CSV table of C-alpha atoms and ligand atoms in Angstrom, one decimal:
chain,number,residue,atom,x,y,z
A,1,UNK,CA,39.7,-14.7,6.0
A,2,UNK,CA,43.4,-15.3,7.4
A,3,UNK,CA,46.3,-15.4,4.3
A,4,UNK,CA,47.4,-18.6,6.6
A,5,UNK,CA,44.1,-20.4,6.3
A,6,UNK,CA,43.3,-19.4,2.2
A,7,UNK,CA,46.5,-20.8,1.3
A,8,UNK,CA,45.7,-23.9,2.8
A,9,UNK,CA,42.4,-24.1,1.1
A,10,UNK,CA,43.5,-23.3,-2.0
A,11,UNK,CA,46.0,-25.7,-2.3
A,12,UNK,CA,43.3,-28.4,-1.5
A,13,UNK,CA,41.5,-26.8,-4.3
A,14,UNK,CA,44.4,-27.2,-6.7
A,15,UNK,CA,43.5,-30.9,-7.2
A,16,UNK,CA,40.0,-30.1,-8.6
A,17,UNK,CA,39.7,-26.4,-9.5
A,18,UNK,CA,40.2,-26.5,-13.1
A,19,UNK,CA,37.7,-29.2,-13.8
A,20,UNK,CA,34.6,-27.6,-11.0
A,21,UNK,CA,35.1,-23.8,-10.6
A,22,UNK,CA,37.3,-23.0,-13.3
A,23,UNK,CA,35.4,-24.7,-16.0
A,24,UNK,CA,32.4,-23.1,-14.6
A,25,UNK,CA,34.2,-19.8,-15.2
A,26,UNK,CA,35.9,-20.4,-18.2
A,27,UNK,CA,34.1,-18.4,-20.9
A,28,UNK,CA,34.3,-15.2,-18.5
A,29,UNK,CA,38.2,-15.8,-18.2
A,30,UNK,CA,38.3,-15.7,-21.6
A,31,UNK,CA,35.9,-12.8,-22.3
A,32,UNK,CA,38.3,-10.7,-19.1
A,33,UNK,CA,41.3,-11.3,-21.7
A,34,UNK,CA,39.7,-10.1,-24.1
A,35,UNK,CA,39.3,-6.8,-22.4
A,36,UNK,CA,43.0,-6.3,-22.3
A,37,UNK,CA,44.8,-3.5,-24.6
A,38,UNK,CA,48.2,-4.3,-24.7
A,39,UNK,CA,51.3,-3.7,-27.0
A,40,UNK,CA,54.1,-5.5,-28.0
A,41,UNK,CA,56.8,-5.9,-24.7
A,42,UNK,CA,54.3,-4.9,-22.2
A,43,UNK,CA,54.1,-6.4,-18.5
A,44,UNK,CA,51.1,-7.9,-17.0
A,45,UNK,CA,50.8,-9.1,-13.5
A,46,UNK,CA,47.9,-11.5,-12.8
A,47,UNK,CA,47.0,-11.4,-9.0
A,48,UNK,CA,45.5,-15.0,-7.8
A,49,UNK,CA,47.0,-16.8,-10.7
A,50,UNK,CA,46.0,-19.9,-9.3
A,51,UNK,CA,46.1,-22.9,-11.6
A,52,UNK,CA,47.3,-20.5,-14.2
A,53,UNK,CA,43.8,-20.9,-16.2
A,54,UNK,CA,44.5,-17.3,-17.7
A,55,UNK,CA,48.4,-17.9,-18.9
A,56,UNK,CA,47.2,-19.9,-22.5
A,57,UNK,CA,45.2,-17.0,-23.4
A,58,UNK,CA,47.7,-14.0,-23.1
A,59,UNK,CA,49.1,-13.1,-25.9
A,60,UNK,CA,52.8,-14.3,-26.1
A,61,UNK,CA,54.7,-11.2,-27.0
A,62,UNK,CA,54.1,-9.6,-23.7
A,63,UNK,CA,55.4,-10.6,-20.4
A,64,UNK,CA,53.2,-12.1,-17.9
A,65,UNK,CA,53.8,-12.2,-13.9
A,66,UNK,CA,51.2,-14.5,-12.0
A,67,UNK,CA,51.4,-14.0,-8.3
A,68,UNK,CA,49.6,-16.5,-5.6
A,69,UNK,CA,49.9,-17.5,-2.7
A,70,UNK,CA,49.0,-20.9,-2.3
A,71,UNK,CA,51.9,-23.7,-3.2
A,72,UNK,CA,49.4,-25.8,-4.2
A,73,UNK,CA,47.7,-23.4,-7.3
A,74,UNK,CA,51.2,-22.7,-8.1
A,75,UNK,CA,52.6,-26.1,-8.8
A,76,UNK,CA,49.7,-26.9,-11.2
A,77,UNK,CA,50.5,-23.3,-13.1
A,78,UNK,CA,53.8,-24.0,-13.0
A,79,UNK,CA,53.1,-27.4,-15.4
A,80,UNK,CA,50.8,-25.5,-17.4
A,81,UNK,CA,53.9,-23.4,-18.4
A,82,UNK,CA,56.2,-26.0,-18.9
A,83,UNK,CA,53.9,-28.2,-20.5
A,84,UNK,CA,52.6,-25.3,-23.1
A,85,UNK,CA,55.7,-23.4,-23.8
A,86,UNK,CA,54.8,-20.6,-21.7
A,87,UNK,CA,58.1,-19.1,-21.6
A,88,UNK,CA,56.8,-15.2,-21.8
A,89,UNK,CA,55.1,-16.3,-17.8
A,90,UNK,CA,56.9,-16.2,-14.4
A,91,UNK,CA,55.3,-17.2,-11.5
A,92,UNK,CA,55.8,-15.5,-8.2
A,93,UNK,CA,54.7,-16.7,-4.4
A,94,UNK,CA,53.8,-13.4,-2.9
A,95,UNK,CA,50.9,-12.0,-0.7
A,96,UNK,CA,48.8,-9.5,-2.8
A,97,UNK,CA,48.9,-7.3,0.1
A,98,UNK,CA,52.6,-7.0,0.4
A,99,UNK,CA,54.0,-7.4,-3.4
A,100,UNK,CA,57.4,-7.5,-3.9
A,101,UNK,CA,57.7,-5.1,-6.8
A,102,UNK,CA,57.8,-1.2,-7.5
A,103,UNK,CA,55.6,0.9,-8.2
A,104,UNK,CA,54.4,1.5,-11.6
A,105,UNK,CA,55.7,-1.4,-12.4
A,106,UNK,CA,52.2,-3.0,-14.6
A,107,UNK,CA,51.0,-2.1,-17.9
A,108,UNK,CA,47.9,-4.0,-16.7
A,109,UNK,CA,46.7,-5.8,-14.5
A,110,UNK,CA,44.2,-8.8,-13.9
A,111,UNK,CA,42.3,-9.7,-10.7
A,112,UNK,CA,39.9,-12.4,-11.3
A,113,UNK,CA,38.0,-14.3,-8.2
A,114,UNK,CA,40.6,-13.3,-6.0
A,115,UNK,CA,39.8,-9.9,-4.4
A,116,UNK,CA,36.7,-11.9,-2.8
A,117,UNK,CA,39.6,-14.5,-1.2
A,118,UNK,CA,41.7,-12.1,0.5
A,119,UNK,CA,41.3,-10.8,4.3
A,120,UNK,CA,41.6,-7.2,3.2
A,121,UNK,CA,40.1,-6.2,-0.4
A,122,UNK,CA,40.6,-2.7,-0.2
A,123,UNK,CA,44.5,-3.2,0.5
A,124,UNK,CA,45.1,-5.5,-2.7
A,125,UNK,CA,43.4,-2.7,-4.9
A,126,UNK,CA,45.0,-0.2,-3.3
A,127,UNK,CA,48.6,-1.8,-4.2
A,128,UNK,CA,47.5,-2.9,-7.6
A,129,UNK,CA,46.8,0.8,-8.0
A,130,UNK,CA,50.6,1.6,-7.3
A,131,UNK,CA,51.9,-1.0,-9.4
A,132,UNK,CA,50.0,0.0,-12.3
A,133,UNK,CA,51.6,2.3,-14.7
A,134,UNK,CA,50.2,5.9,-14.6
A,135,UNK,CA,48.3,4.7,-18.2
A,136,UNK,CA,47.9,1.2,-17.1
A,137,UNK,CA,44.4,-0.6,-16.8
A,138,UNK,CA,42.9,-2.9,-13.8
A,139,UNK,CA,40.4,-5.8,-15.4
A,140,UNK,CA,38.5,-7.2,-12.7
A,141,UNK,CA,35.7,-10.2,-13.0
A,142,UNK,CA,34.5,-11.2,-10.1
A,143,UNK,CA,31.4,-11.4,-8.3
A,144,UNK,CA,30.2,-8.3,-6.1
A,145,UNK,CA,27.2,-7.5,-3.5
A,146,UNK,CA,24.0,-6.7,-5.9
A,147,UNK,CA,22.7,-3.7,-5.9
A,148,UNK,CA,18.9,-5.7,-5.5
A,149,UNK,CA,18.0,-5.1,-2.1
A,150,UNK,CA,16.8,-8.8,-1.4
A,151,UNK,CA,19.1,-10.7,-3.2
A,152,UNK,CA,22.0,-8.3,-1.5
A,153,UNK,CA,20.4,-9.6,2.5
A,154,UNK,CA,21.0,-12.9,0.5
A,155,UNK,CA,24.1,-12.7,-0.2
A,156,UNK,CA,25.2,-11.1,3.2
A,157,UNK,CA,23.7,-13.9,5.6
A,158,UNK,CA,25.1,-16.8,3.5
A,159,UNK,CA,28.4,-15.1,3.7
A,160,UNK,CA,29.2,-17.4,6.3
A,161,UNK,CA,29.3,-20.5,4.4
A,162,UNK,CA,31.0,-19.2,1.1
A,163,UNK,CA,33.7,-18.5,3.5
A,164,UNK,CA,34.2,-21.9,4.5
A,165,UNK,CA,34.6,-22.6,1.1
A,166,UNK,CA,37.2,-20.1,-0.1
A,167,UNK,CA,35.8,-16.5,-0.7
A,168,UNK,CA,33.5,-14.2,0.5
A,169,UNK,CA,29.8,-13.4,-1.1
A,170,UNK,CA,29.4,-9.7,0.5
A,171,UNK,CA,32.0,-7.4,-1.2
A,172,UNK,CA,31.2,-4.4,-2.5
A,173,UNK,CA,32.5,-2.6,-5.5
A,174,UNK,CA,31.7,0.6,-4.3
A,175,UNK,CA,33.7,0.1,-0.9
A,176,UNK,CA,36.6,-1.5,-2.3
A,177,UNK,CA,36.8,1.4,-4.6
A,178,UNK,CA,35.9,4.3,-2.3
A,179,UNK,CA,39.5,4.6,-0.9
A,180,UNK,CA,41.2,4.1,-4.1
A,181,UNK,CA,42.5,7.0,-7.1
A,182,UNK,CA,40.9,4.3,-8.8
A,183,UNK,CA,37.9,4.7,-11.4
A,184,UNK,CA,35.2,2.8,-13.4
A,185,UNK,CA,36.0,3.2,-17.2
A,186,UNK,CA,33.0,0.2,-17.7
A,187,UNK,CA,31.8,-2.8,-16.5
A,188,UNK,CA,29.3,-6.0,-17.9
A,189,UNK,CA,28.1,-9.1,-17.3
A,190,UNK,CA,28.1,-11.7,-19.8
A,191,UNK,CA,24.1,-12.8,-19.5
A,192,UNK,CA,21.2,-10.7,-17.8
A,193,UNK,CA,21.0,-12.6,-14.7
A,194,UNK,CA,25.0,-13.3,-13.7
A,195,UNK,CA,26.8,-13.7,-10.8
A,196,UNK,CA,30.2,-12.6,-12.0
A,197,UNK,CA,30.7,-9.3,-13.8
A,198,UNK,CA,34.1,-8.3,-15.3
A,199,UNK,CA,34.8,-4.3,-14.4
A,200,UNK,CA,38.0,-2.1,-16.2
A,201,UNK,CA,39.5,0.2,-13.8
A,202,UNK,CA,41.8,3.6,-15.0
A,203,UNK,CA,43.5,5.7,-12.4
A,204,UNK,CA,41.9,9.0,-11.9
A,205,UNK,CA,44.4,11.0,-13.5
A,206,UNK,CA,46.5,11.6,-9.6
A,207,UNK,CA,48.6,8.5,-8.5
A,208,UNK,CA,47.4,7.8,-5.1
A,209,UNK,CA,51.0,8.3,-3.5
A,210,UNK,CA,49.1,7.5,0.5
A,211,UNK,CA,50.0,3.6,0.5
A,212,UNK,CA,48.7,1.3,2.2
A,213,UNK,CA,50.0,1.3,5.4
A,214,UNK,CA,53.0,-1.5,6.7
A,215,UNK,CA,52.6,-2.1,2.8
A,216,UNK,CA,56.1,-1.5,1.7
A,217,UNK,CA,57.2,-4.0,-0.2
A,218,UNK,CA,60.1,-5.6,1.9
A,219,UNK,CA,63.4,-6.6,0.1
A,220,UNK,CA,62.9,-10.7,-0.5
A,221,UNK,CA,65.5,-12.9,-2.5
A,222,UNK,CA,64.7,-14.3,-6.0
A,223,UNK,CA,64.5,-17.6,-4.8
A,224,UNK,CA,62.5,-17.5,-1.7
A,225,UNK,CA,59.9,-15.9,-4.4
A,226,UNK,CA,60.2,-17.3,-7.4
A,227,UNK,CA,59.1,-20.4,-9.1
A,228,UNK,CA,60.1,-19.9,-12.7
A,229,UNK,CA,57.9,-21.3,-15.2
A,230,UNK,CA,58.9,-23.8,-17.5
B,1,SAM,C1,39.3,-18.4,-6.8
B,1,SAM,S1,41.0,-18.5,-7.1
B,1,SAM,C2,41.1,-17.7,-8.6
B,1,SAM,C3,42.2,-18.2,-9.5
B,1,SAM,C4,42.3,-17.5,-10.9
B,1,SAM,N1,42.5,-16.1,-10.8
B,1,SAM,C5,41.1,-17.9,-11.7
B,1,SAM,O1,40.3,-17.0,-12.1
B,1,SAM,O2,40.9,-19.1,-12.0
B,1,SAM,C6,41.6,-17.3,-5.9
B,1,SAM,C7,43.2,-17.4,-5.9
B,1,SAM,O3,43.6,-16.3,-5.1
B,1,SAM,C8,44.7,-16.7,-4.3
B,1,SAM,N2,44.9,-15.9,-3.2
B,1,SAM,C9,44.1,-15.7,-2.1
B,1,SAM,N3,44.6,-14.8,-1.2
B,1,SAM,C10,45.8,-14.4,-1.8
B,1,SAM,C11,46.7,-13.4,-1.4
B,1,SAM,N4,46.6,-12.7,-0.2
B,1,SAM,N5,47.8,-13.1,-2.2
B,1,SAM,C12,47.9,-13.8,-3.4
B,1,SAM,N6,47.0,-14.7,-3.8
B,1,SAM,C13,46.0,-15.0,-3.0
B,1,SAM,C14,44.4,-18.2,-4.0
B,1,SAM,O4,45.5,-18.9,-3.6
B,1,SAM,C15,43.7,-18.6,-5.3
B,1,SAM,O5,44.7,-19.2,-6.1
């Protein structure tokens, strides 16, 4: 999937995503915050805000990034701040593949149903690896390739058509993680039989210093980013 393309499609899907997806994915949302361990003055960047779903449930003494790349997703996250006080959340327009911050800049970090959406999966966790403090957590929920043999050919021949739609139904955990100093402290799903899963990452003690490459983040003004909440 082309950045160019997803950002068009997901600004369509700004008009209706919180009331068909996102309420469909609510309670997991929820139960990924949950997984969280931060302190008081902490940062947290949220890759694939989108309508800003997550913002209300971080806890308000810690400063939130969320960082998107569709208009579209933004504008509606951006009246969910304003409209519920959000003040501790910025909002960023960036590609997840070229962030415009340092390194080790993230206590933590969320990823939810976004590392399906973006042409190159491996790249986006290999960045959120370098922006995450050496002590810093990745929580993840998203839906991966089973491990079921049939329901995994499934999932790989009606790839095509979840693409149309906005994300791809063939990742794999393993892959993604494979090139990463990245490593599995757990992982769950909510019911027996679910699509999603929600998976908390820790770096493997090394901080992966080989980058990905033309990834350096490139110097960009404040307001060709930012769309401050509130
Ligand atoms: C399925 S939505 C998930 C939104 C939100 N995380 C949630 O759980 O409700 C995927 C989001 O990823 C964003 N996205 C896709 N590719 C991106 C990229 N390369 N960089 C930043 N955001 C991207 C889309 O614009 C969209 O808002």
């Amino acid at each position: 999937m082309r950045e160019s393309v997803t950002s068009k499609t997901y600004d369509i899907w700004s008009w209706f995503y919180d009331h068909t997806f996102g309420a469909l994915v609510r309670n997991r949302q929820r139960r990924a915050v949950h997984q969280l361990r931060m302190r008081p003055g902490d940062c947290l960047l949220d890759i694939g805000v989108g309508t800003g779903m997550l913002l209300p449930l971080y806890p308000k003494n810690v400063t939130v990034i969320g960082m998107d790349l569709s208009w579209g997703m933004l504008a509606k996250a951006k009246r969910k701040c304003g409209e519920l006080g959000l003040e501790h959340c910025g909002l960023v327009r960036a590609d997840a593949m070229l962030p415009p911050f340092a390194p080790g800049s993230f206590d933590q970090i969320m990823i939810t149903h976004t590392i399906s959406v973006v042409s190159d999966p491996t790249k986006l966790i290999q960045w959120a690896s370098r922006l995450l403090k050496p002590s810093g957590r990745i929580i993840m929920l998203n839906h991966f390739l089973s491990a079921h043999p049939v329901v995994a050919w499934f999932e790989k021949i009606s790839n095509p058509v979840f693409m149309k739609i906005g994300w791809r139904s063939d990742l794999s955990l393993e892959e993604v993680l494979r090139s990463t100093d990245l490593e599995l402290e757990y992982r769950f799903k909510m019911q027996m039989i679910d699509l999603w899963q929600i998976i908390v990452l820790t770096h493997t003690g090394s901080m992966n210093t080989a980058s990905p490459k033309a990834a350096t983040p490139q110097p960009v003004s404040a307001e060709q980013w930012a769309v401050k909440a509130g």
